[in-house]
Amino acid sequence: MKVNENYKRLSENYLFADIAKKVKAFKAQEPAADVISLGIGDVTQPLAPAVIEALHKATDEMALGATFRGYGPECGYDFLREAIVQHDFRARGIDIKADEVFVSDGAKSDTGNFQELLAADCVVAVTDPVYPVYLDANIMAGRKIVKLPCTPDSDFVPALPSEHVDVIYLCYPNNPTGTTLTKEQLKVWVDYALSENALIFYDAAYEAYIQGKDVPHSIYEIPGATQCAVEFHSYSKTAGFTGIRCGYTVVPKEVKSERVKSEQSSSLEAVALSAMWNRRQSTKFNGSSYLSQRAAEAIYTPEGKSQIGATIAYYMENARKMREALTDMGFTVYGGKDAPYLWVSTPGNMTSWAFFDWMLHSANVVCTPGVGFGSQGEGFVRLTAFGTHENTEKALSRINSKL
Ligand SMILES: *Cc1c(COP(=O)(O)O)cnc(C)c1O
């Protein structure tokens, strides 16, 4: 038995495991310290009442023979696919059909799994810094990777690659930098993909945090994107579903590639990625739970919308306070306007990990070292606005008092 050698190319540890180890060691050394985490990207506010109500109702249905549900459709119940189309797309003037929406247990698995549909020799572009899933999933598959540096000099907007790439992963609003692309800037990538016959994987996990008018909520707001882009959505950050698990992926029927027709003939035929993804999911995935999907449906009701909107406003109030306070303390701060993340330059020439250690030991605040998201993240840390108001304010005043 031989193992997949590509796993050797992965970095040794998962970033958040390294952080957890350091925090655990510090807590053992200083048991009385009240450590506040502005590190890992998990939410803190409870589920919206409309979601809880839907979960109770769905649970009661499970208790009766007449309304019990077992296996559901692999790619999602129609009630949810229809709600998604209506509220997330048609309401924005985007023509996406319900059978182009594939409900899943979240965007991490979909962004990690979708590359299975691609040939092993596709060249893949990812930004640096990057959400590690895109990178690691393609390293596991042995693909060649091109890094697109995102630095303050270019406002964290990646430049087009100098060599041809087949696939580009984009995440906006961005994790980890908290920055966005305007429609104009995103159009550059759609035009590139169309002219190079490339595919864009667009991760819109933080779409609900967008405040600015010119920031696209979906890549399909850009003309031509339905021919070259797959878009990932998640209810994790939108509605606090990190523990419930539900998301969806849009694969428009127009997104096609070519493949050799058969082993006997070298002629090419067009193949729709939506058909391949449907086949893949039907084979390897048995659907997100009925409860999760009813919970997701509830966020599209008027009550659900206003409740999740209030929670997002709560987090964005943290982001605003963090931006203001950290800027006043003399830090250079990026992001945090259309995203729950702030990307903060470390003071002096401190490395990401040195500043992480200082934050932990002096202010008892956990941040995420930027270098964990790629070499261009060196000299930065990521702070999240997902804390409670109370903890966020406490953390800010502690950082201030220790400077
Ligand atoms: C949190 C996050 C997701 C969501 O993952 P789920 O599996 O849906 O919880 C997706 N993409 C990015 C960039 C994220 O930060």
Short mmCIF file of C-alpha atoms and ligand atoms in Angstrom, two decimals:
data_model
loop_
_atom_site.label_atom_id
_atom_site.label_comp_id
_atom_site.label_asym_id
_atom_site.label_seq_id
_atom_site.Cartn_x
_atom_site.Cartn_y
_atom_site.Cartn_z
CA MET A 1 0.00 0.00 0.00
CA LYS A 2 1.33 3.43 -0.96
CA VAL A 3 0.00 6.73 0.27
CA ASN A 4 -0.72 9.92 -1.66
CA GLU A 5 2.73 11.53 -1.73
CA ASN A 6 1.21 14.95 -2.33
CA TYR A 7 0.26 15.13 1.34
CA LYS A 8 3.96 15.60 2.09
CA ARG A 9 3.79 18.95 0.32
CA LEU A 10 1.23 20.29 2.80
CA SER A 11 2.55 22.53 5.53
CA GLU A 12 3.23 20.57 8.70
CA ASN A 13 0.32 21.70 10.85
CA TYR A 14 -3.06 23.25 10.56
CA LEU A 15 -2.70 26.92 11.52
CA PHE A 16 -5.45 26.91 14.12
CA ALA A 17 -3.99 23.85 15.80
CA ASP A 18 -0.71 25.73 16.27
CA ILE A 19 -2.58 28.69 17.73
CA ALA A 20 -4.59 26.46 20.06
CA LYS A 21 -1.39 24.85 21.30
CA LYS A 22 0.17 28.24 22.14
CA VAL A 23 -3.00 29.44 23.86
CA LYS A 24 -3.22 26.22 25.88
CA ALA A 25 0.40 26.54 27.01
CA PHE A 26 -0.18 30.17 28.02
CA LYS A 27 -3.30 29.29 29.99
CA ALA A 28 -1.43 26.54 31.82
CA GLN A 29 1.27 29.05 32.74
CA GLU A 30 -1.19 31.86 33.65
CA PRO A 31 -4.37 30.13 34.84
CA ALA A 32 -5.92 33.38 36.11
CA ALA A 33 -5.61 35.23 32.77
CA ASP A 34 -8.89 36.06 31.02
CA VAL A 35 -7.98 35.30 27.41
CA ILE A 36 -10.17 36.89 24.72
CA SER A 37 -10.17 35.32 21.28
CA LEU A 38 -10.33 37.58 18.25
CA GLY A 39 -8.60 34.82 16.35
CA ILE A 40 -10.57 31.95 14.84
CA GLY A 41 -13.35 32.90 12.42
CA ASP A 42 -16.24 31.51 14.43
CA VAL A 43 -19.35 33.48 15.33
CA THR A 44 -20.55 34.10 18.91
CA GLN A 45 -24.17 35.27 18.61
CA PRO A 46 -26.98 32.69 18.88
CA LEU A 47 -29.22 31.67 15.99
CA ALA A 48 -32.05 33.97 14.94
CA PRO A 49 -35.46 33.23 16.58
CA ALA A 50 -36.96 32.53 13.13
CA VAL A 51 -34.31 29.84 12.61
CA ILE A 52 -34.94 28.30 16.03
CA GLU A 53 -38.66 28.21 15.30
CA ALA A 54 -38.05 26.45 11.97
CA LEU A 55 -35.75 23.93 13.68
CA HIS A 56 -38.38 23.12 16.32
CA LYS A 57 -41.05 22.72 13.66
CA ALA A 58 -38.86 20.46 11.54
CA THR A 59 -37.97 18.40 14.61
CA ASP A 60 -41.66 17.89 15.39
CA GLU A 61 -42.23 16.74 11.80
CA MET A 62 -39.54 14.11 12.34
CA ALA A 63 -41.52 12.75 15.31
CA LEU A 64 -44.53 11.66 13.26
CA GLY A 65 -44.70 8.90 10.70
CA ALA A 66 -46.75 11.06 8.34
CA THR A 67 -44.21 13.90 8.20
CA PHE A 68 -40.94 12.08 8.92
CA ARG A 69 -38.17 12.66 6.37
CA GLY A 70 -35.33 10.28 5.63
CA TYR A 71 -32.86 10.73 2.80
CA GLY A 72 -33.60 13.90 0.90
CA PRO A 73 -32.55 14.90 -2.61
CA GLU A 74 -28.72 14.93 -2.71
CA CYS A 75 -28.58 18.43 -4.15
CA GLY A 76 -31.15 20.02 -1.85
CA TYR A 77 -34.87 20.30 -1.27
CA ASP A 78 -36.76 22.37 -3.83
CA PHE A 79 -38.16 24.66 -1.12
CA LEU A 80 -34.63 25.86 -0.32
CA ARG A 81 -33.31 25.94 -3.88
CA GLU A 82 -36.32 28.09 -4.88
CA ALA A 83 -35.86 30.44 -1.92
CA ILE A 84 -32.17 30.88 -2.79
CA VAL A 85 -32.91 31.69 -6.41
CA GLN A 86 -35.59 34.18 -5.49
CA HIS A 87 -33.86 36.03 -2.66
CA ASP A 88 -30.15 35.79 -3.41
CA PHE A 89 -30.30 36.11 -7.21
CA ARG A 90 -33.58 37.18 -8.81
CA ALA A 91 -33.89 40.00 -6.26
CA ARG A 92 -30.56 41.31 -7.63
CA GLY A 93 -31.62 40.88 -11.25
CA ILE A 94 -29.51 37.73 -11.73
CA ASP A 95 -31.00 34.86 -13.70
CA ILE A 96 -30.01 31.65 -11.90
CA LYS A 97 -32.27 28.58 -12.05
CA ALA A 98 -33.09 26.34 -9.08
CA ASP A 99 -31.39 23.35 -10.73
CA GLU A 100 -28.16 25.36 -10.95
CA VAL A 101 -28.13 25.62 -7.13
CA PHE A 102 -26.57 22.72 -5.20
CA VAL A 103 -27.27 22.75 -1.46
CA SER A 104 -24.50 21.35 0.73
CA ASP A 105 -23.27 21.11 4.31
CA GLY A 106 -21.18 24.24 3.86
CA ALA A 107 -18.69 26.05 1.69
CA LYS A 108 -15.57 24.45 3.12
CA SER A 109 -16.40 21.04 1.69
CA ASP A 110 -17.58 22.47 -1.63
CA THR A 111 -14.56 24.75 -2.13
CA GLY A 112 -12.36 21.79 -1.21
CA ASN A 113 -14.18 19.18 -3.29
CA PHE A 114 -15.00 21.00 -6.52
CA GLN A 115 -11.44 20.66 -7.84
CA GLU A 116 -12.12 16.91 -8.25
CA LEU A 117 -13.86 17.82 -11.49
CA LEU A 118 -10.68 19.27 -12.96
CA ALA A 119 -7.87 17.53 -14.78
CA ALA A 120 -4.76 16.85 -12.72
CA ASP A 121 -2.66 19.08 -14.99
CA CYS A 122 -4.79 22.21 -14.61
CA VAL A 123 -2.75 25.16 -13.34
CA VAL A 124 -4.44 26.75 -10.34
CA ALA A 125 -4.08 30.36 -9.17
CA VAL A 126 -4.72 31.35 -5.57
CA THR A 127 -4.17 34.66 -3.84
CA ASP A 128 -1.46 35.05 -1.21
CA PRO A 129 -2.65 35.39 1.58
CA VAL A 130 -5.43 32.84 1.06
CA TYR A 131 -8.13 30.81 2.84
CA PRO A 132 -6.08 27.59 3.18
CA VAL A 133 -8.75 25.20 1.84
CA TYR A 134 -8.30 26.18 -1.84
CA LEU A 135 -4.56 25.78 -1.67
CA ASP A 136 -4.39 22.56 0.35
CA ALA A 137 -7.12 20.78 -1.64
CA ASN A 138 -5.11 21.39 -4.83
CA ILE A 139 -1.82 20.42 -3.20
CA MET A 140 -3.46 17.11 -2.17
CA ALA A 141 -4.45 16.62 -5.80
CA GLY A 142 -0.89 17.37 -6.96
CA ARG A 143 -1.68 20.42 -9.09
CA LYS A 144 0.69 23.19 -10.05
CA ILE A 145 -0.11 26.34 -8.09
CA VAL A 146 0.50 29.95 -9.04
CA LYS A 147 0.39 32.52 -6.23
CA LEU A 148 -1.12 35.95 -6.78
CA PRO A 149 0.39 38.31 -4.19
CA CYS A 150 -2.05 40.69 -2.50
CA THR A 151 -0.23 43.54 -0.79
CA PRO A 152 -1.02 47.03 0.50
CA ASP A 153 0.74 48.54 -2.57
CA SER A 154 -2.11 47.35 -4.77
CA ASP A 155 -4.86 47.66 -2.13
CA PHE A 156 -4.79 43.85 -1.90
CA VAL A 157 -6.15 43.55 -5.45
CA PRO A 158 -4.43 40.64 -7.20
CA ALA A 159 -2.80 41.33 -10.58
CA LEU A 160 -3.52 39.05 -13.55
CA PRO A 161 -1.01 36.19 -13.74
CA SER A 162 1.86 36.51 -16.21
CA GLU A 163 1.45 32.87 -17.34
CA HIS A 164 -1.76 31.11 -18.40
CA VAL A 165 -3.76 29.62 -15.54
CA ASP A 166 -6.79 27.34 -15.89
CA VAL A 167 -8.48 28.05 -12.60
CA ILE A 168 -8.60 31.06 -10.26
CA TYR A 169 -9.93 31.04 -6.71
CA LEU A 170 -11.25 34.43 -5.59
CA CYS A 171 -12.83 35.19 -2.20
CA TYR A 172 -14.58 38.55 -1.75
CA PRO A 173 -15.16 40.08 0.73
CA ASN A 174 -11.85 38.48 1.53
CA ASN A 175 -10.83 36.18 4.30
CA PRO A 176 -8.25 37.01 5.71
CA THR A 177 -7.68 40.62 4.56
CA GLY A 178 -11.29 41.86 4.90
CA THR A 179 -10.87 43.78 1.62
CA THR A 180 -13.18 43.77 -1.40
CA LEU A 181 -13.14 44.16 -5.18
CA THR A 182 -15.27 46.72 -6.98
CA LYS A 183 -17.37 45.58 -9.95
CA GLU A 184 -14.74 47.14 -12.22
CA GLN A 185 -11.94 45.16 -10.55
CA LEU A 186 -13.89 41.90 -10.61
CA LYS A 187 -14.74 42.44 -14.30
CA VAL A 188 -10.99 42.29 -15.08
CA TRP A 189 -10.99 38.69 -13.80
CA VAL A 190 -14.19 37.68 -15.57
CA ASP A 191 -12.79 39.08 -18.84
CA TYR A 192 -9.53 37.20 -18.24
CA ALA A 193 -11.37 33.93 -17.61
CA LEU A 194 -13.49 34.36 -20.74
CA SER A 195 -10.52 35.15 -22.96
CA GLU A 196 -8.23 32.45 -21.47
CA ASN A 197 -10.93 29.76 -21.24
CA ALA A 198 -10.33 29.66 -17.51
CA LEU A 199 -12.69 28.94 -14.64
CA ILE A 200 -13.24 31.17 -11.61
CA PHE A 201 -14.17 29.71 -8.23
CA TYR A 202 -15.81 32.61 -6.40
CA ASP A 203 -16.24 32.27 -2.65
CA ALA A 204 -18.97 34.67 -1.49
CA ALA A 205 -19.09 33.45 2.14
CA TYR A 206 -19.01 37.04 3.46
CA GLU A 207 -21.40 38.58 0.94
CA ALA A 208 -23.93 39.48 3.67
CA TYR A 209 -21.38 41.80 5.32
CA ILE A 210 -21.09 44.13 2.31
CA GLN A 211 -22.04 47.71 3.12
CA GLY A 212 -20.67 49.59 0.08
CA LYS A 213 -22.77 50.23 -3.04
CA ASP A 214 -20.13 49.39 -5.63
CA VAL A 215 -19.14 46.05 -4.08
CA PRO A 216 -20.68 43.09 -5.94
CA HIS A 217 -22.60 40.55 -3.82
CA SER A 218 -22.28 37.91 -6.51
CA ILE A 219 -19.84 37.43 -9.37
CA TYR A 220 -22.92 36.97 -11.60
CA GLU A 221 -23.46 40.74 -11.36
CA ILE A 222 -20.59 40.90 -13.87
CA PRO A 223 -21.60 40.27 -17.53
CA GLY A 224 -20.30 36.94 -18.84
CA ALA A 225 -19.69 35.42 -15.40
CA THR A 226 -22.38 32.76 -15.86
CA GLN A 227 -20.13 31.30 -18.56
CA CYS A 228 -16.96 31.09 -16.50
CA ALA A 229 -17.69 31.09 -12.75
CA VAL A 230 -18.85 28.76 -10.00
CA GLU A 231 -19.96 30.56 -6.83
CA PHE A 232 -19.87 29.28 -3.26
CA HIS A 233 -22.20 30.49 -0.50
CA SER A 234 -22.39 29.62 3.15
CA TYR A 235 -24.91 30.32 5.90
CA SER A 236 -22.11 30.03 8.48
CA LYS A 237 -21.21 33.72 8.66
CA THR A 238 -24.50 34.99 7.17
CA ALA A 239 -26.68 33.43 9.86
CA GLY A 240 -24.42 31.81 12.46
CA PHE A 241 -24.73 28.32 10.91
CA THR A 242 -21.18 27.21 11.77
CA GLY A 243 -22.68 24.45 13.93
CA ILE A 244 -25.86 23.84 11.92
CA ARG A 245 -23.96 23.25 8.63
CA CYS A 246 -25.58 24.46 5.41
CA GLY A 247 -24.45 26.28 2.30
CA TYR A 248 -24.79 26.07 -1.44
CA THR A 249 -22.87 26.24 -4.68
CA VAL A 250 -24.07 27.76 -7.93
CA VAL A 251 -22.98 26.01 -11.11
CA PRO A 252 -24.59 27.70 -14.12
CA LYS A 253 -25.39 25.35 -17.01
CA GLU A 254 -23.37 27.56 -19.35
CA VAL A 255 -20.11 26.76 -17.56
CA LYS A 256 -18.64 24.14 -19.84
CA SER A 257 -15.39 22.49 -20.69
CA GLU A 258 -14.33 20.09 -23.40
CA ARG A 259 -13.40 16.47 -23.00
CA VAL A 260 -12.38 13.66 -25.29
CA LYS A 261 -15.55 11.93 -26.46
CA SER A 262 -14.54 8.33 -25.92
CA GLU A 263 -11.55 6.04 -25.65
CA GLN A 264 -11.98 5.15 -29.32
CA SER A 265 -12.12 8.66 -30.69
CA SER A 266 -10.04 11.77 -30.08
CA SER A 267 -12.82 14.19 -31.05
CA LEU A 268 -13.98 16.59 -28.36
CA GLU A 269 -17.39 17.12 -26.82
CA ALA A 270 -18.66 19.88 -24.55
CA VAL A 271 -19.39 18.91 -20.97
CA ALA A 272 -21.36 21.01 -18.49
CA LEU A 273 -19.79 21.28 -15.04
CA SER A 274 -23.29 21.37 -13.51
CA ALA A 275 -23.92 17.84 -14.80
CA MET A 276 -20.56 16.65 -13.48
CA TRP A 277 -21.11 18.27 -10.08
CA ASN A 278 -24.58 16.73 -9.89
CA ARG A 279 -23.02 13.34 -10.62
CA ARG A 280 -20.26 13.88 -8.08
CA GLN A 281 -22.58 15.00 -5.29
CA SER A 282 -25.14 12.26 -5.99
CA THR A 283 -22.34 9.72 -5.72
CA LYS A 284 -20.44 10.96 -2.69
CA PHE A 285 -22.86 13.17 -0.74
CA ASN A 286 -26.26 12.37 0.75
CA GLY A 287 -27.49 15.89 1.24
CA SER A 288 -27.58 18.45 4.02
CA SER A 289 -30.04 17.49 6.76
CA TYR A 290 -33.73 18.36 6.45
CA LEU A 291 -33.44 20.33 9.69
CA SER A 292 -30.53 22.43 8.38
CA GLN A 293 -32.37 23.16 5.15
CA ARG A 294 -35.58 24.22 6.92
CA ALA A 295 -33.40 26.41 9.17
CA ALA A 296 -31.77 27.97 6.09
CA GLU A 297 -35.15 28.56 4.46
CA ALA A 298 -36.24 30.54 7.55
CA ILE A 299 -33.55 33.19 7.06
CA TYR A 300 -35.32 34.28 3.85
CA THR A 301 -38.57 35.14 5.68
CA PRO A 302 -39.11 38.83 6.55
CA GLU A 303 -38.49 38.08 10.26
CA GLY A 304 -35.45 35.96 9.47
CA LYS A 305 -33.97 38.65 7.23
CA SER A 306 -34.35 41.38 9.81
CA GLN A 307 -33.00 39.17 12.62
CA ILE A 308 -29.86 38.08 10.76
CA GLY A 309 -29.42 41.67 9.56
CA ALA A 310 -29.36 42.81 13.19
CA THR A 311 -26.67 40.27 14.08
CA ILE A 312 -24.54 41.30 11.10
CA ALA A 313 -24.95 44.95 12.16
CA TYR A 314 -23.84 43.92 15.66
CA TYR A 315 -20.61 42.40 14.31
CA MET A 316 -20.02 45.32 11.94
CA GLU A 317 -20.33 47.68 14.91
CA ASN A 318 -17.41 45.74 16.44
CA ALA A 319 -15.51 46.09 13.17
CA ARG A 320 -16.09 49.86 13.13
CA LYS A 321 -14.92 50.24 16.75
CA MET A 322 -11.88 48.06 16.12
CA ARG A 323 -10.87 50.06 13.04
CA GLU A 324 -11.26 53.32 14.89
CA ALA A 325 -9.51 52.30 18.10
CA LEU A 326 -6.60 50.49 16.40
CA THR A 327 -6.06 53.39 14.00
CA ASP A 328 -6.01 55.79 16.96
CA MET A 329 -3.40 53.57 18.61
CA GLY A 330 -1.21 54.06 15.54
CA PHE A 331 -1.78 50.74 13.78
CA THR A 332 -2.25 50.53 10.02
CA VAL A 333 -5.55 48.74 9.53
CA TYR A 334 -7.11 47.29 6.37
CA GLY A 335 -10.52 45.68 5.80
CA GLY A 336 -13.34 45.75 8.33
CA LYS A 337 -15.61 47.95 6.18
CA ASP A 338 -17.43 45.27 4.17
CA ALA A 339 -16.20 42.23 6.08
CA PRO A 340 -15.90 41.01 9.67
CA TYR A 341 -12.08 40.85 9.39
CA LEU A 342 -9.39 43.43 10.03
CA TRP A 343 -5.93 42.97 8.61
CA VAL A 344 -3.48 44.80 10.83
CA SER A 345 0.18 45.60 10.15
CA THR A 346 2.41 44.50 13.00
CA PRO A 347 4.26 47.40 14.66
CA GLY A 348 7.92 47.99 13.83
CA ASN A 349 9.36 45.03 11.99
CA MET A 350 7.71 42.41 14.17
CA THR A 351 6.86 39.11 12.55
CA SER A 352 3.28 37.88 12.61
CA TRP A 353 4.11 35.26 15.24
CA ALA A 354 6.13 37.68 17.41
CA PHE A 355 3.17 40.05 17.47
CA PHE A 356 0.82 37.13 18.14
CA ASP A 357 2.98 36.23 21.18
CA TRP A 358 3.01 39.84 22.38
CA MET A 359 -0.79 40.10 22.03
CA LEU A 360 -1.29 36.84 23.92
CA HIS A 361 1.20 37.46 26.72
CA SER A 362 0.70 41.23 27.22
CA ALA A 363 -2.95 41.84 26.33
CA ASN A 364 -4.24 38.26 26.67
CA VAL A 365 -5.85 38.61 23.24
CA VAL A 366 -5.70 35.89 20.59
CA CYS A 367 -5.24 37.00 16.98
CA THR A 368 -4.34 35.01 13.88
CA PRO A 369 -0.80 35.39 12.50
CA GLY A 370 -1.09 36.60 8.91
CA VAL A 371 1.81 34.42 7.77
CA GLY A 372 -0.42 31.40 8.42
CA PHE A 373 -2.40 32.42 5.31
CA GLY A 374 0.67 32.66 3.06
CA SER A 375 4.08 34.30 2.88
CA GLN A 376 2.57 37.66 1.87
CA GLY A 377 0.71 37.63 5.18
CA GLU A 378 4.01 38.02 7.07
CA GLY A 379 3.99 41.25 9.05
CA PHE A 380 0.21 41.18 9.52
CA VAL A 381 -2.30 39.67 11.90
CA ARG A 382 -6.00 39.05 11.33
CA LEU A 383 -8.54 40.16 13.92
CA THR A 384 -12.18 39.15 13.76
CA ALA A 385 -15.23 41.22 14.63
CA PHE A 386 -17.16 38.08 15.68
CA GLY A 387 -16.67 38.70 19.41
CA THR A 388 -19.24 40.10 21.81
CA HIS A 389 -19.31 43.90 22.18
CA GLU A 390 -18.09 43.52 25.73
CA ASN A 391 -15.08 41.32 24.89
CA THR A 392 -14.17 43.37 21.85
CA GLU A 393 -14.06 46.59 23.87
CA LYS A 394 -12.16 44.90 26.67
CA ALA A 395 -9.61 43.55 24.19
CA LEU A 396 -9.13 46.96 22.57
CA SER A 397 -8.58 48.76 25.86
CA ARG A 398 -6.11 46.09 26.98
CA ILE A 399 -4.10 46.37 23.77
CA ASN A 400 -4.10 50.14 24.20
CA SER A 401 -2.90 49.98 27.80
CA LYS A 402 -0.04 47.60 26.99
CA LEU A 403 1.42 49.51 24.04
C1 LIG B 1 -15.97 30.51 7.00
C2 LIG B 1 -15.66 30.41 5.54
C3 LIG B 1 -16.39 29.57 4.72
C4 LIG B 1 -17.58 28.81 5.26
O1 LIG B 1 -17.33 27.52 5.50
P1 LIG B 1 -18.53 26.58 5.98
O2 LIG B 1 -18.01 25.23 5.65
O3 LIG B 1 -19.74 26.94 5.17
O4 LIG B 1 -18.73 26.80 7.43
C5 LIG B 1 -16.09 29.52 3.38
N1 LIG B 1 -15.11 30.27 2.85
C6 LIG B 1 -14.40 31.11 3.61
C7 LIG B 1 -13.37 31.95 2.98
C8 LIG B 1 -14.64 31.19 4.98
O5 LIG B 1 -13.91 32.02 5.72
#
